[in-house]
Short mmCIF file of C-alpha atoms in Angstrom, two decimals:
data_model
loop_
_atom_site.label_atom_id
_atom_site.label_comp_id
_atom_site.label_asym_id
_atom_site.label_seq_id
_atom_site.Cartn_x
_atom_site.Cartn_y
_atom_site.Cartn_z
CA UNK R 1 94.39 100.08 112.73
CA UNK R 2 95.47 99.40 109.19
CA UNK R 3 95.23 95.86 107.85
CA UNK R 4 98.28 94.80 105.64
CA UNK R 5 97.15 92.61 102.79
CA UNK R 6 99.09 90.60 100.33
CA UNK R 7 97.38 89.63 96.98
CA UNK R 8 98.56 86.49 95.18
CA UNK R 9 97.14 85.67 91.78
CA UNK R 10 98.70 84.53 88.34
CA UNK R 11 96.09 86.59 86.51
CA UNK R 12 97.29 90.30 86.11
CA UNK R 13 93.77 91.58 85.66
CA UNK R 14 92.65 89.89 88.83
CA UNK R 15 95.82 91.22 90.80
CA UNK R 16 94.82 94.90 89.53
CA UNK R 17 91.22 94.78 90.29
CA UNK R 18 91.89 93.21 93.76
CA UNK R 19 94.52 95.91 94.67
CA UNK R 20 92.16 98.79 93.50
CA UNK R 21 89.21 97.30 95.48
CA UNK R 22 91.34 96.64 98.58
CA UNK R 23 93.29 99.87 98.46
CA UNK R 24 90.14 102.02 98.10
CA UNK R 25 89.34 100.87 101.54
CA UNK R 26 90.86 103.38 104.31
CA UNK R 27 91.72 100.62 106.79
CA UNK R 28 93.15 98.24 104.35
CA UNK R 29 96.60 98.48 102.44
CA UNK R 30 98.02 96.23 100.01
CA UNK R 31 101.67 95.75 100.79
CA UNK R 32 102.69 93.35 98.19
CA UNK R 33 101.39 91.66 94.99
CA UNK R 34 102.44 88.09 93.86
CA UNK R 35 102.13 86.41 90.34
CA UNK R 36 102.82 82.76 91.52
CA UNK R 37 103.06 80.71 94.61
CA UNK R 38 106.81 80.98 94.91
CA UNK R 39 106.68 84.74 94.98
CA UNK R 40 103.56 84.75 97.25
CA UNK R 41 105.79 82.60 99.92
CA UNK R 42 108.76 85.03 99.50
CA UNK R 43 106.74 88.22 99.88
CA UNK R 44 104.66 86.89 102.88
CA UNK R 45 107.96 86.11 104.68
CA UNK R 46 109.33 89.52 103.92
CA UNK R 47 105.99 91.66 104.53
CA UNK R 48 104.26 89.69 107.29
CA UNK R 49 100.84 90.61 105.99
CA UNK R 50 97.79 90.14 108.19
CA UNK R 51 95.79 88.60 105.39
CA UNK R 52 96.79 86.92 102.27
CA UNK R 53 94.29 86.77 99.34
CA UNK R 54 95.58 83.62 97.67
CA UNK R 55 94.54 82.17 94.23
CA UNK R 56 94.12 78.35 94.76
CA UNK R 57 95.54 77.31 91.19
CA UNK R 58 99.03 79.09 90.46
CA UNK R 59 102.32 78.36 88.90
CA UNK R 60 105.25 77.04 91.15
CA UNK R 61 103.28 74.76 93.49
CA UNK R 62 99.69 76.13 93.62
CA UNK R 63 97.73 77.74 96.45
CA UNK R 64 97.85 74.80 99.08
CA UNK R 65 101.59 74.64 98.90
CA UNK R 66 102.03 78.28 99.25
CA UNK R 67 99.45 78.64 102.00
CA UNK R 68 101.31 75.98 104.05
CA UNK R 69 104.57 77.59 103.47
CA UNK R 70 103.23 81.11 104.21
CA UNK R 71 101.91 79.86 107.56
CA UNK R 72 105.37 78.37 108.43
CA UNK R 73 107.19 81.79 107.66
CA UNK R 74 104.58 84.19 108.82
CA UNK R 75 102.29 82.13 111.35
CA UNK R 76 100.12 85.20 112.42
CA UNK R 77 98.83 85.62 108.79
CA UNK R 78 95.31 84.49 107.89
CA UNK R 79 94.72 83.30 104.28
CA UNK R 80 91.62 83.88 102.27
CA UNK R 81 91.43 81.44 99.25
CA UNK R 82 90.13 83.16 96.16
CA UNK R 83 89.36 80.97 93.39
CA UNK R 84 87.26 80.16 90.22
CA UNK R 85 87.18 76.70 91.58
CA UNK R 86 84.67 75.98 94.34
CA UNK R 87 84.62 72.27 94.09
CA UNK R 88 84.75 70.37 97.42
CA UNK R 89 87.96 68.74 96.74
CA UNK R 90 89.86 72.22 96.16
CA UNK R 91 88.22 73.73 99.51
CA UNK R 92 89.22 70.80 101.40
CA UNK R 93 92.69 70.88 100.21
CA UNK R 94 93.20 74.44 101.01
CA UNK R 95 91.58 74.09 104.48
CA UNK R 96 93.98 71.18 105.19
CA UNK R 97 96.82 73.50 104.11
CA UNK R 98 95.61 76.11 106.74
CA UNK R 99 93.45 78.47 104.89
CA UNK R 100 91.04 80.31 107.04
CA UNK R 101 88.27 81.34 104.61
CA UNK R 102 87.31 80.50 100.98
CA UNK R 103 85.55 82.81 98.48
CA UNK R 104 84.78 82.08 94.75
CA UNK R 105 85.78 84.42 92.17
CA UNK R 106 82.78 86.68 91.08
CA UNK R 107 81.58 87.73 94.53
CA UNK R 108 80.73 91.23 95.12
CA UNK R 109 83.60 93.46 96.09
CA UNK R 110 81.61 94.23 99.40
CA UNK R 111 81.92 90.56 100.21
CA UNK R 112 85.71 90.34 99.52
CA UNK R 113 86.29 93.18 101.71
CA UNK R 114 84.24 92.03 104.39
CA UNK R 115 85.99 88.69 104.34
CA UNK R 116 89.37 90.30 104.47
CA UNK R 117 88.15 92.48 107.63
CA UNK R 118 86.82 89.50 109.28
CA UNK R 119 90.06 87.47 108.87
CA UNK R 120 92.04 90.41 110.25
CA UNK R 121 89.93 90.76 113.10
CA UNK R 122 90.08 87.11 114.18
#
């Protein structure tokens, strides 16, 4: 089974790296890439990805707003918050919005891939 993934981050370098890392895996397919929260919501509704890798702080609403909207439009989607900010407030806000898991930027690629697979399986 191929896991469909949407990447949403306002940093073009992060988007490119995430796409390369995830697309290198034979069981993962990046179906869309968004540069802001509004685009993430729109693309999630269009592509119904299994997993969204979502930056916490983005233009046009931020990650928590995007997470809540994505889950309304694509209820089966699981969301992995991926952020440079790992403070308790940011984590709590994302969890309240429906985020399933939270990773800090800078983790090893293998940890990111494992988290995406874990979310897709459960």
